[in-house]
Coordinates of C-alpha atoms and ligand atoms in Angstrom, one line a residue:
X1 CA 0.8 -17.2 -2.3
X2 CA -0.8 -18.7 1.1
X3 CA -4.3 -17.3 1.4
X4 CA -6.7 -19.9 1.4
X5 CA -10.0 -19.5 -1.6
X6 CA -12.7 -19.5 1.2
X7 CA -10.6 -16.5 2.5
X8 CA -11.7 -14.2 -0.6
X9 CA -12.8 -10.6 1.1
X10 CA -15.8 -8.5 -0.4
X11 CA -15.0 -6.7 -2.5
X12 CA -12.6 -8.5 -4.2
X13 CA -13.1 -10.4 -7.6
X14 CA -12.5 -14.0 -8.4
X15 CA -9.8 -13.4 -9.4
X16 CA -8.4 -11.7 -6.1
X17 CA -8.0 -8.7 -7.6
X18 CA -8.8 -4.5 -6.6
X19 CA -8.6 -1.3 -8.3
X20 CA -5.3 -0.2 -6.8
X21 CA -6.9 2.5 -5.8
X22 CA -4.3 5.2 -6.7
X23 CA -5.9 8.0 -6.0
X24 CA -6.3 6.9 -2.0
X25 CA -2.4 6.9 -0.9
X26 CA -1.4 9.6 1.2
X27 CA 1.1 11.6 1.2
X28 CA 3.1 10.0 4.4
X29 CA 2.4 7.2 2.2
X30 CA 4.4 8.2 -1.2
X31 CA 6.8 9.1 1.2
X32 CA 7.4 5.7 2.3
X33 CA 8.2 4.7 -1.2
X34 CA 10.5 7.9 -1.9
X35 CA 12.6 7.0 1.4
X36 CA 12.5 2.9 0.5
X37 CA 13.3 4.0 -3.1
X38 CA 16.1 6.6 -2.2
X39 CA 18.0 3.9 0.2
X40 CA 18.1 1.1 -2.7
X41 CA 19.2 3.9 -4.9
X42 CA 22.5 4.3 -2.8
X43 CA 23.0 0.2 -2.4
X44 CA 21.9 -1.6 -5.6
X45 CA 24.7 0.1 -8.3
X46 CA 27.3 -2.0 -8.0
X47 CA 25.4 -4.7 -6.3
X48 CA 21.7 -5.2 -8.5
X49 CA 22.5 -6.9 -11.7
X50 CA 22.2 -4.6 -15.4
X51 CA 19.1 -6.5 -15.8
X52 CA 17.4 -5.3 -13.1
X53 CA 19.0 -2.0 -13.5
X54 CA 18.1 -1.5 -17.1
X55 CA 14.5 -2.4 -16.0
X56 CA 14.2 0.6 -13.3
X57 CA 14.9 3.0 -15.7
X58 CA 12.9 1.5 -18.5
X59 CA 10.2 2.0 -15.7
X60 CA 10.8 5.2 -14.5
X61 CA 10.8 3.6 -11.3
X62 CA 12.4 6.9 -9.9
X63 CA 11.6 8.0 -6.6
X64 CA 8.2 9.8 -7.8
X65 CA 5.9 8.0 -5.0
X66 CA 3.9 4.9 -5.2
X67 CA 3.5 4.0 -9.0
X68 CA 0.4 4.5 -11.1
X69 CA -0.3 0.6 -12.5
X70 CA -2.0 2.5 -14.9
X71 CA 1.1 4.2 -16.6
X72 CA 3.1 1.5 -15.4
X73 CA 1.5 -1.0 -17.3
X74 CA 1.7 0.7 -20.9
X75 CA 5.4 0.5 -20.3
X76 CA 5.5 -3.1 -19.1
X77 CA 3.2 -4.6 -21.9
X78 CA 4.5 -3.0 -24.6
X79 CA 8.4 -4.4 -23.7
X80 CA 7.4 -8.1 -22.2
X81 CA 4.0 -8.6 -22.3
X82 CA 3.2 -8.3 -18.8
X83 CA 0.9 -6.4 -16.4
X84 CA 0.6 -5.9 -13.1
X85 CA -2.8 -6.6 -11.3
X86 CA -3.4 -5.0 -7.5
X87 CA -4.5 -7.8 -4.7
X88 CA -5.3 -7.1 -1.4
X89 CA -2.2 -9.4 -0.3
X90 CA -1.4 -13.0 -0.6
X91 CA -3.5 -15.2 -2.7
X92 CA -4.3 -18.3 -3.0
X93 CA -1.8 -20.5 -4.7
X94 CA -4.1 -21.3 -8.2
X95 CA -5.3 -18.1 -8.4
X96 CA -1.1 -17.0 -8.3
X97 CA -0.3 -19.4 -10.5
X98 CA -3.0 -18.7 -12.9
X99 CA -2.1 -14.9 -13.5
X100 CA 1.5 -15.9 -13.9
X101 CA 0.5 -17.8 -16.1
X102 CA -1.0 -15.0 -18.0
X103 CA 1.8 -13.0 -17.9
X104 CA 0.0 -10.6 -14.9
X105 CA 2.0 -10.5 -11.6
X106 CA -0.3 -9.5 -8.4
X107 CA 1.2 -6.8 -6.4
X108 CA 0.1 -5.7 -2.7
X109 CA -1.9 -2.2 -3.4
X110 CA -0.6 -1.3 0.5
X111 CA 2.6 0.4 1.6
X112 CA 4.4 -0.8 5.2
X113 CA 4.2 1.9 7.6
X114 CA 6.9 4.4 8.3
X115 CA 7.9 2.8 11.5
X116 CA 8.4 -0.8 10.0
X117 CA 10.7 -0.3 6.7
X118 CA 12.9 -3.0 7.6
X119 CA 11.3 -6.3 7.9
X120 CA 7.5 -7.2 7.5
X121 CA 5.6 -10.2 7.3
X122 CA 3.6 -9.6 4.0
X123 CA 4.7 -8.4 0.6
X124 CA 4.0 -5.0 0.5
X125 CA 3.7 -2.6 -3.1
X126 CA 7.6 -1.5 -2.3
X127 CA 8.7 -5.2 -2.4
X128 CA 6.0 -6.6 -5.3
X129 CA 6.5 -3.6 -7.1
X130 CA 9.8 -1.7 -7.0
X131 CA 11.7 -5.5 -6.0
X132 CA 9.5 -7.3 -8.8
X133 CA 9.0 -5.8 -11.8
X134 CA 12.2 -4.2 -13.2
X135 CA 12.6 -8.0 -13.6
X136 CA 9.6 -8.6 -15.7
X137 CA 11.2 -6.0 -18.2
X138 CA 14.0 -8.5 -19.2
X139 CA 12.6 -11.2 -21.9
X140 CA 14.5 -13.7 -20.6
X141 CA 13.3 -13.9 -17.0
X142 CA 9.1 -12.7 -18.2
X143 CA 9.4 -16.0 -20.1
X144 CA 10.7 -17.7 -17.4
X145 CA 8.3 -16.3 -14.5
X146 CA 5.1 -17.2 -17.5
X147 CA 6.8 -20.8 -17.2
X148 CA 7.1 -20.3 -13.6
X149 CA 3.0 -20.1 -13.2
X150 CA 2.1 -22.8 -15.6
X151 CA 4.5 -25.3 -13.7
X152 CA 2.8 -24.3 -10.7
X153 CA -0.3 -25.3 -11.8
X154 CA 1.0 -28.5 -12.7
X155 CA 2.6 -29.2 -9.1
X156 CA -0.4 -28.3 -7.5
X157 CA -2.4 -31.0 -9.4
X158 CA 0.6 -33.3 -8.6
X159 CA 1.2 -32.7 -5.2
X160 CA 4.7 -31.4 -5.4
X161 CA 3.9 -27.5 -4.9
X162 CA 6.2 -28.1 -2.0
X163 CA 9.4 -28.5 -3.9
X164 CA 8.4 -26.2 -6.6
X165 CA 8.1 -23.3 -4.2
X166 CA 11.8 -23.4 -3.3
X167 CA 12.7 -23.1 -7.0
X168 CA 10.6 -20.2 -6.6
X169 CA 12.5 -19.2 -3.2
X170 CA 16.2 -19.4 -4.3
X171 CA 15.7 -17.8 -7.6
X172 CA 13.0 -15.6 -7.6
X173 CA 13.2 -14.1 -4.4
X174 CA 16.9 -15.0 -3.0
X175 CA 18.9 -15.4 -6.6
X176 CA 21.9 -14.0 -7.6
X177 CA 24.1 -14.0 -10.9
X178 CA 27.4 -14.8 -11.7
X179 CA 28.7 -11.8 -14.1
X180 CA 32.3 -11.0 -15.0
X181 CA 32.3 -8.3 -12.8
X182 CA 31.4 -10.3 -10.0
X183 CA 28.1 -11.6 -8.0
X184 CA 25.1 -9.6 -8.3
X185 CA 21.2 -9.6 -7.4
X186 CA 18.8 -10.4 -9.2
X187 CA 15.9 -11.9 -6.2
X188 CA 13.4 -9.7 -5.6
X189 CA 13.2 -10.4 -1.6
X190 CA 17.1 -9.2 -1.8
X191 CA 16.7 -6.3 -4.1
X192 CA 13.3 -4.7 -1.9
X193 CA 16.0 -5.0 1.4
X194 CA 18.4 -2.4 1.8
X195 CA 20.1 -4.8 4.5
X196 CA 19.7 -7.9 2.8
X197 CA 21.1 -6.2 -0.2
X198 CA 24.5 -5.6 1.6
X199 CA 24.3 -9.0 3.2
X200 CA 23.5 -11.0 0.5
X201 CA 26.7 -9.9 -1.2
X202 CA 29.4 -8.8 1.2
X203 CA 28.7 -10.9 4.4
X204 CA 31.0 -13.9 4.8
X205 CA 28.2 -15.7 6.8
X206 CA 25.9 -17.1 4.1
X207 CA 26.9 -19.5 1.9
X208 CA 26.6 -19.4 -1.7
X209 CA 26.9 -22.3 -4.0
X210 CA 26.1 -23.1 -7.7
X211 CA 22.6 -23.4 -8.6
X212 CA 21.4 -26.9 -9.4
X213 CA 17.8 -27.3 -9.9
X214 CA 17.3 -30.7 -8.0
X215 CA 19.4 -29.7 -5.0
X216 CA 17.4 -26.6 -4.7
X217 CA 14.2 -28.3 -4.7
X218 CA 15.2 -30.7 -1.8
X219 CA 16.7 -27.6 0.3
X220 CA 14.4 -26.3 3.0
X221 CA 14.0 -22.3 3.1
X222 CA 13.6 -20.2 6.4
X223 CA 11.4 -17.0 5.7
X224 CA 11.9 -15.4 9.0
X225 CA 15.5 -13.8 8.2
X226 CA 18.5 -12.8 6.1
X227 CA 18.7 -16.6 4.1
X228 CA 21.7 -18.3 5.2
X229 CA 22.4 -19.8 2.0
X230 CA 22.1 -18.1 -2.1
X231 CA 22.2 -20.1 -5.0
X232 CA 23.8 -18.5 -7.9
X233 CA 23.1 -19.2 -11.3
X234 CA 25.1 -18.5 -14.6
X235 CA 22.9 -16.5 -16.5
X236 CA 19.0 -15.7 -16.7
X237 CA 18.8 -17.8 -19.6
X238 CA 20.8 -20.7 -18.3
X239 CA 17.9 -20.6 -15.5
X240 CA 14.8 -20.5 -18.0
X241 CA 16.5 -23.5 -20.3
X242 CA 17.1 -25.6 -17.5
X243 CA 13.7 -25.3 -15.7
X244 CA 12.0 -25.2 -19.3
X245 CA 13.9 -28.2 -20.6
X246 CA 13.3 -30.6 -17.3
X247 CA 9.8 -32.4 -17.2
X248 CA 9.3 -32.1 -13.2
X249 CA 7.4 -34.7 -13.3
X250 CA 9.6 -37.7 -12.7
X251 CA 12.2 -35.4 -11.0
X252 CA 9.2 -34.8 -8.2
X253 CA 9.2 -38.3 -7.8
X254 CA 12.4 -38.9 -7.6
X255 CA 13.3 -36.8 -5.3
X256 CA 10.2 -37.5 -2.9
X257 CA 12.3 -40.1 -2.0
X258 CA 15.1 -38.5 -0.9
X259 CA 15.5 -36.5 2.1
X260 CA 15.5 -32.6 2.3
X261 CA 18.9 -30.8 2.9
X262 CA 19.2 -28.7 5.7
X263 CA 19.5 -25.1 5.1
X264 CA 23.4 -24.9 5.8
X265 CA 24.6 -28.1 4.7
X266 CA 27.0 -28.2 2.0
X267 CA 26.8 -31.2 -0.4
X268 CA 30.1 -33.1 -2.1
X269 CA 28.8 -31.8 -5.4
X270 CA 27.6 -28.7 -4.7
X271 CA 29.9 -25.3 -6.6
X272 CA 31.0 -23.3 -3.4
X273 CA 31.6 -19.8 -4.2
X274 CA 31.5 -18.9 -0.5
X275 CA 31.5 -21.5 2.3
X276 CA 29.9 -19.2 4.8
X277 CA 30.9 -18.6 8.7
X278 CA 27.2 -18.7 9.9
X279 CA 27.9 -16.0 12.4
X280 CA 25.3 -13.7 11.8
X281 CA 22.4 -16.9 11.9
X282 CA 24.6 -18.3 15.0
X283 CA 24.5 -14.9 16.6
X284 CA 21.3 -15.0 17.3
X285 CA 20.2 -12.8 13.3
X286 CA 17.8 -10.3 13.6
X287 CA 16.6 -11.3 17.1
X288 CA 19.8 -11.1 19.2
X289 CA 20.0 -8.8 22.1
X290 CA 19.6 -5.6 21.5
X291 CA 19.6 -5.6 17.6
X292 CA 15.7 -5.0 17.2
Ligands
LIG301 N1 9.3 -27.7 -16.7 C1 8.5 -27.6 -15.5 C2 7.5 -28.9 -15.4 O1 7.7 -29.8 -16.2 C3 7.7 -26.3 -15.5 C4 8.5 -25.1 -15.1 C5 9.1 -24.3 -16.0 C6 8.5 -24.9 -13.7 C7 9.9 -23.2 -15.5 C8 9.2 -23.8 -13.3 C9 9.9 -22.9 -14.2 O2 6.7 -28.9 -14.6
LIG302 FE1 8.0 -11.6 -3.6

């Protein structure tokens, strides 16, 4: 999401997407992936949910190098359904919407550089790819992420993308799962971050609280650091039945007239798992002396 449709490079189709190009990444590049891959590998047991688990190996997402769409696609389609198209980055927000929409999610064809695995602006393949799709392998959550791009279109034509993008946010990016054994990850902006992976879960500075689809949509996001609040829902399919049973429609209304709620604030109603410390955000986060 965020590229504007007058941006559209040569090249590219109408659609905004590229060959990937496989056959172009170098080998510094695979590299990348192999060391990205081999650090989740030693963080996410434990910590990733089964789903996501389970969908790595049904992959063979295992530290080979940068993935062939190609081969990854004939395993994806024939489980869910889905394929994944390459884009040269963000798109705009229809054409996003639309190949969600279609069951095809658009992945970055680039890798981050060697120097900058931590934290980067853009979506590379590593986080579209590795922190995405193992997700899509679930038909629980590919339903919901279809659902995900039609209501998307329907915001846009509404006006309400706004509050439909921090659905977006605290689930598919940011989410975690309650499971007997305990919190877990499911968010794919978690999963792609070896340091947001431990954080996420073991930090007592975030807050985590229950996940209630109208609080979410008035809560404001910051995209700049570790989130200082998770919202943590029941099950996968407690999430697609609630967002497939609500008509947004009046709900956008109604809640245009409220206010938004500040990323720490902690409402009467809200389920607190964790009422977090904030010291990591009131430190200074990843800016403070000396920690970059
Ligand atoms: N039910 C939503 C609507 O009426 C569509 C939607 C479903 C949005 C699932 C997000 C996820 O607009
Ligand atoms: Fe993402």
């Amino acid at each position: 999401m965020g590229a504007l449709a007058q941006d559209l490079p040569g090249g590219v189709s109408p659609d905004w997407t590229i060959p990937q190009g496989f056959e172009c990444y170098t080998e510094v590049e695979h590299r990348t992936w192999i060391t990205l891959y081999e650090r989740q590998a030693e963080v996410l047991p434990g910590r990733a949910c089964d789903e996501f688990l389970r969908g790595l190996d049904a992959l063979d997402l295992h530290g080979q190098g940068i993935p062939d769409f190609a081969h990854l696609n004939e395993k994806l389609s024939a489980l869910t359904g889905w394929t994944i198209v390459a884009v040269p980055g963000l798109v705009p927000d229809d054409i996003f919407f639309d190949h969600l929409a279609n069951r095809r999610f658009p992945a970055g064809n680039f890798i981050r550089s060697a120097d900058e695995l931590d934290y980067l602006q853009e979506p590379d393949i590593f986080h579209d790819v590795f922190g995405h799709v193992p997700m899509l392998t679930n038909p629980v959550f590919a339903d919901y992420m279809q659902a995900y791009g039609k209501g998307g279109k329907r915001a846009l034509s509404l006006g309400h993308l706004q509050n439909l993008a921090r659905l977006y946010w605290y689930t598919v990016e940011f989410g975690l799962l309650e499971t007997r054994n305990g919190l877990r990850i499911y968010g794919a902006g978690i999963v792609s971050s070896k340091t947001e992976s431990i954080f996420a879960l073991d930090s007592p500075s975030p807050n985590r609280l229950g996940f209630d689809l109208e609080r979410v949509m008035r809560t404001l996001y910051r995209i700049d650091d570790f989130q200082q609040v998770y919202f943590v829902i029941p099950s996968l399919q407690f999430l697609l039945d609630v967002t497939t049973g609500t008509d947004f429609g009046p709900l956008y209304k109604r809640i245009a007239e409220m206010p938004d709620i500040p990323i720490t604030a902690i409402e009467p109603s809200d389920k607190v798992f964790t009422r977090g410390t904030q010291e990591y955000a009131m430190g200074g986060g990843r800016l403070r002396q000396g920690a970059v």
